[in-house]
PDB file of N, CA and C in Angstrom:
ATOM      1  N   UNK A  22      57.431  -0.801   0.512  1.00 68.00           N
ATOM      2  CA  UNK A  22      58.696  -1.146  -0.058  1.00 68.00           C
ATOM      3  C   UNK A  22      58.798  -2.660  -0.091  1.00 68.00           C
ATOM      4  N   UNK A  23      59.008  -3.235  -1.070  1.00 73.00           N
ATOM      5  CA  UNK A  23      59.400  -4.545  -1.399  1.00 73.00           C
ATOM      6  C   UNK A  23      60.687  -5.194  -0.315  1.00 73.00           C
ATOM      7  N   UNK A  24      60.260  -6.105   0.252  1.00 70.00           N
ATOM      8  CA  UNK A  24      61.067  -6.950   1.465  1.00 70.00           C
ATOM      9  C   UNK A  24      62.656  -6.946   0.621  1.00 70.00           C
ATOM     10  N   UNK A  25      62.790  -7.453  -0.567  1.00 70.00           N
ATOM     11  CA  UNK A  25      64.004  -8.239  -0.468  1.00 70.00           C
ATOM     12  C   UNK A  25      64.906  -6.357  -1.415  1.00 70.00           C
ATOM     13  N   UNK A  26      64.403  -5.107  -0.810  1.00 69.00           N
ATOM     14  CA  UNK A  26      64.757  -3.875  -1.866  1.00 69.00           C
ATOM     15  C   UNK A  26      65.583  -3.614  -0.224  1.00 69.00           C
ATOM     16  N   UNK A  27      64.500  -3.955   1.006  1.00 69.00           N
ATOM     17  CA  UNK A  27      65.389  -3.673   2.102  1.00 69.00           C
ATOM     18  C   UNK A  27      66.086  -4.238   2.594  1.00 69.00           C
ATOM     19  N   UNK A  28      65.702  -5.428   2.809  1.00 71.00           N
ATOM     20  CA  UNK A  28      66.692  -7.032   3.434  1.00 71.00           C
ATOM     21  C   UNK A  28      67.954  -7.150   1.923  1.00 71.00           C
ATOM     22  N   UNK A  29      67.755  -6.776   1.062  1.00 70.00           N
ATOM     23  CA  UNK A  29      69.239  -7.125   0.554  1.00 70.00           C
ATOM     24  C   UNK A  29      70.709  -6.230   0.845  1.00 70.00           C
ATOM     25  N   UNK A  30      71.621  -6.764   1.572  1.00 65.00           N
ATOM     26  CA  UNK A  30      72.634  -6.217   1.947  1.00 65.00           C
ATOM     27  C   UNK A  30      73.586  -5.207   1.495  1.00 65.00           C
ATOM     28  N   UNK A  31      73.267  -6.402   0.329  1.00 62.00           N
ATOM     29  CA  UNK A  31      74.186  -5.437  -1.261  1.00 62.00           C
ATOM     30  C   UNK A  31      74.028  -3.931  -1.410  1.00 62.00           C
ATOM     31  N   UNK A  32      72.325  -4.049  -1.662  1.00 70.00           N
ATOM     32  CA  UNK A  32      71.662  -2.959  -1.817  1.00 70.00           C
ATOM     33  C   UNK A  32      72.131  -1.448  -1.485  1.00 70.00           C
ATOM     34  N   UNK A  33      72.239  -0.533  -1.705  1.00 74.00           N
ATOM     35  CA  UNK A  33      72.888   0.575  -1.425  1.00 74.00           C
ATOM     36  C   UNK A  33      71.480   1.519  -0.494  1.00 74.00           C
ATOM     37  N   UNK A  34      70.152   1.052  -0.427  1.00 75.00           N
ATOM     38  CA  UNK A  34      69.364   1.692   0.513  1.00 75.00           C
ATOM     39  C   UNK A  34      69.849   1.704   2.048  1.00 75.00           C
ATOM     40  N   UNK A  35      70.039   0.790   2.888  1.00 76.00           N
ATOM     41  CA  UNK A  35      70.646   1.208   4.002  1.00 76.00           C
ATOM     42  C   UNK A  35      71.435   2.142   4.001  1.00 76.00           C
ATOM     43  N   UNK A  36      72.464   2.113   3.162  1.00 81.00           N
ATOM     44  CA  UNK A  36      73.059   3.503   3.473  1.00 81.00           C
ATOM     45  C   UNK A  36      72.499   4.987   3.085  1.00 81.00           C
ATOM     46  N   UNK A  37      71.867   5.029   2.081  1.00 82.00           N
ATOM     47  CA  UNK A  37      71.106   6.599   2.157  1.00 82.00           C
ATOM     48  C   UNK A  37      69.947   6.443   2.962  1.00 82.00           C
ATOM     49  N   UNK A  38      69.523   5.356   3.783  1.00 80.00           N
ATOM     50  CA  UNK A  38      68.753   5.871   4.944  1.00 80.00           C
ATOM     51  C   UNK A  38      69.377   6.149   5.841  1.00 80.00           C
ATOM     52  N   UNK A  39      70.576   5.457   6.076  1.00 84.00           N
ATOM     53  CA  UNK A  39      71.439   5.977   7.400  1.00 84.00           C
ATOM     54  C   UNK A  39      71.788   7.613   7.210  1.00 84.00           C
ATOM     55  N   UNK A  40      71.797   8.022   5.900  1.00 89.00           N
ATOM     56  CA  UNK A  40      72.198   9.155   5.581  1.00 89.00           C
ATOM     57  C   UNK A  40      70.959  10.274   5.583  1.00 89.00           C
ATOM     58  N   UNK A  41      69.846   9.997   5.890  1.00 89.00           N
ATOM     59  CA  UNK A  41      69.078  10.940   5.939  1.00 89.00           C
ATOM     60  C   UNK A  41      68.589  11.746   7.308  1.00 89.00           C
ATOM     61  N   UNK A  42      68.141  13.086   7.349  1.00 94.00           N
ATOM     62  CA  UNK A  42      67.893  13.280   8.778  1.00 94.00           C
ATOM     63  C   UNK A  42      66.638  12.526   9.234  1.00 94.00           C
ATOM     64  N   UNK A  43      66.436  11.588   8.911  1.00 90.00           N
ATOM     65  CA  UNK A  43      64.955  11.142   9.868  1.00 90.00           C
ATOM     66  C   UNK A  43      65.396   9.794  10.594  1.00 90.00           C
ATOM     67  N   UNK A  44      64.276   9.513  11.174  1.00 89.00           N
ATOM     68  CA  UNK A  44      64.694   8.582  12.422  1.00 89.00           C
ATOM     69  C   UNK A  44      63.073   7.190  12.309  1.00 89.00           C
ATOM     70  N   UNK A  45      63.911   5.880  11.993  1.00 87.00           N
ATOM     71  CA  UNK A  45      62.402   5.496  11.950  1.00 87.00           C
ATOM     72  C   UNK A  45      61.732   5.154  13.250  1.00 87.00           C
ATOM     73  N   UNK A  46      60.121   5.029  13.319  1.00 94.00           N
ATOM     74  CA  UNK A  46      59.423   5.380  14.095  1.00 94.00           C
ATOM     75  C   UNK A  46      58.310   3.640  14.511  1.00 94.00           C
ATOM     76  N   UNK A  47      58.516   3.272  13.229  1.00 94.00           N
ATOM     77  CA  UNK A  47      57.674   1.686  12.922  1.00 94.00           C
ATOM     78  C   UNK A  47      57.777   1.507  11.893  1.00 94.00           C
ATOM     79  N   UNK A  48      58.002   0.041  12.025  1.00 90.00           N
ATOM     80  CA  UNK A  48      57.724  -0.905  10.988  1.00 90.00           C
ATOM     81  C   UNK A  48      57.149  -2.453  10.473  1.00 90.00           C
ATOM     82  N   UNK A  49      56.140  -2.184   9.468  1.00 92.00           N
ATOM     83  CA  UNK A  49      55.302  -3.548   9.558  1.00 92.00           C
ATOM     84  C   UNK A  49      55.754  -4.099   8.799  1.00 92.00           C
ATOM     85  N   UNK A  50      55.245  -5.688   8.686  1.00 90.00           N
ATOM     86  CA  UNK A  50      55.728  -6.047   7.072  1.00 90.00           C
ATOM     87  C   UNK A  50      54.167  -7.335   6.842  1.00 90.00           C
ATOM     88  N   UNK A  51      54.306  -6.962   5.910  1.00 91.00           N
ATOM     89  CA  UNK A  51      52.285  -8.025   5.484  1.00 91.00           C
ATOM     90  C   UNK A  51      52.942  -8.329   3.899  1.00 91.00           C
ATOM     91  N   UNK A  52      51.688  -9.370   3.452  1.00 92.00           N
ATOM     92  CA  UNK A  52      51.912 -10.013   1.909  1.00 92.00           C
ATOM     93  C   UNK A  52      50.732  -9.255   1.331  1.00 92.00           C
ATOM     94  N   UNK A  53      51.301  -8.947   0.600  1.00 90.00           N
ATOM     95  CA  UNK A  53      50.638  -8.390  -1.010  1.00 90.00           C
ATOM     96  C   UNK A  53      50.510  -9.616  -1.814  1.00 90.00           C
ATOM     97  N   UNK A  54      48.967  -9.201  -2.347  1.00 89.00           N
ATOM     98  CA  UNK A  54      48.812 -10.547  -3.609  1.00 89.00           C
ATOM     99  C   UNK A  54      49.023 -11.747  -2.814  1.00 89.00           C
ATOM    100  N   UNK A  55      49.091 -11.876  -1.772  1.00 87.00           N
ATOM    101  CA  UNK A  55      49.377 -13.437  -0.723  1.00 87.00           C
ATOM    102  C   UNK A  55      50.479 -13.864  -0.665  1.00 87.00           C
ATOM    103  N   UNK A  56      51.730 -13.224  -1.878  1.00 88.00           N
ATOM    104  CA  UNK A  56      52.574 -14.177  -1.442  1.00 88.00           C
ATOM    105  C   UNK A  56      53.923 -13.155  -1.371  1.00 88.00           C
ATOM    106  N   UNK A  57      53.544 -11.565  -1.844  1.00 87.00           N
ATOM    107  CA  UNK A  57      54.587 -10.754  -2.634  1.00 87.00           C
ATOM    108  C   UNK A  57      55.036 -10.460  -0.680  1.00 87.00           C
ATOM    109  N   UNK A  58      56.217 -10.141  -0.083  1.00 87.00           N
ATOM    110  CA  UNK A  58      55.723  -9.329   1.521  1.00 87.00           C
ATOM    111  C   UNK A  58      56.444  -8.073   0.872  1.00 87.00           C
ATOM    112  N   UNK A  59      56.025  -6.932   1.639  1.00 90.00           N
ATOM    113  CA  UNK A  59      56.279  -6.010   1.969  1.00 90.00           C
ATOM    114  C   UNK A  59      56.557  -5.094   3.459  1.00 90.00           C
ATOM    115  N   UNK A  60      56.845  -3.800   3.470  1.00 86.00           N
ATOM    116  CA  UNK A  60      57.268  -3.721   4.165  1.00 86.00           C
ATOM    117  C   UNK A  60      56.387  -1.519   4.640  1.00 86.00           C
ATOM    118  N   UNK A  61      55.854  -1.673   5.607  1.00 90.00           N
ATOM    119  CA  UNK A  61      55.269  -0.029   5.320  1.00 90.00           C
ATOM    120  C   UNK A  61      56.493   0.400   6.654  1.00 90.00           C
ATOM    121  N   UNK A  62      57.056   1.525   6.133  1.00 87.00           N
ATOM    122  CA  UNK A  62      58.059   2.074   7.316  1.00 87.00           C
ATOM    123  C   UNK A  62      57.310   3.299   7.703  1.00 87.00           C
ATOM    124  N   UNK A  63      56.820   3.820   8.381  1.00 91.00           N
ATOM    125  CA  UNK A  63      57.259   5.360   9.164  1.00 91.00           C
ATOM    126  C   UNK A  63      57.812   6.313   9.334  1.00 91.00           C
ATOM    127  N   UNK A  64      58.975   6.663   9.119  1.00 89.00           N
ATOM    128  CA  UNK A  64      59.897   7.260   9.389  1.00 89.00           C
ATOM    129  C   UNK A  64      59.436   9.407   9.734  1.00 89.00           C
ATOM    130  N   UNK A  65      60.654   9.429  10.379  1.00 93.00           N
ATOM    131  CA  UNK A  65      59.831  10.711  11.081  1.00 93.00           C
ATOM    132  C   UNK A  65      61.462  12.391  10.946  1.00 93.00           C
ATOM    133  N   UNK A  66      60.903  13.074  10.361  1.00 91.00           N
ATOM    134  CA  UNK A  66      62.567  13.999   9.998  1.00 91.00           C
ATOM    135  C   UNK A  66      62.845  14.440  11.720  1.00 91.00           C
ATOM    136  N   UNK A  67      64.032  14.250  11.689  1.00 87.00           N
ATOM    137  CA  UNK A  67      64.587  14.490  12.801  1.00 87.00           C
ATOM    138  C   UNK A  67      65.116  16.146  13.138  1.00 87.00           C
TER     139      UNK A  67
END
């Protein structure tokens, strides 16, 4: 997932993750292409 799809506040993803049954488990974040970052989550259904 693209850094600034999760870090933006605005964004309406935090809330349908808060809304789902899973629970996250880890999370990395590395650059794509060197400069793009991203983000790999885990997440695990609760």
């Amino acid at each position: 997932m693209r850094v600034n799809y999760y870090d933006d506040e605005s964004n309406s993803l935090h809330e349908v993750l808060q809304e789902l049954p899973w629970n996250l488990v880890t999370q990395e974040s590395f650059n794509i292409y060197e400069t793009e970052p991203m983000y790999v989550m885990v997440l695990q259904k609760s």
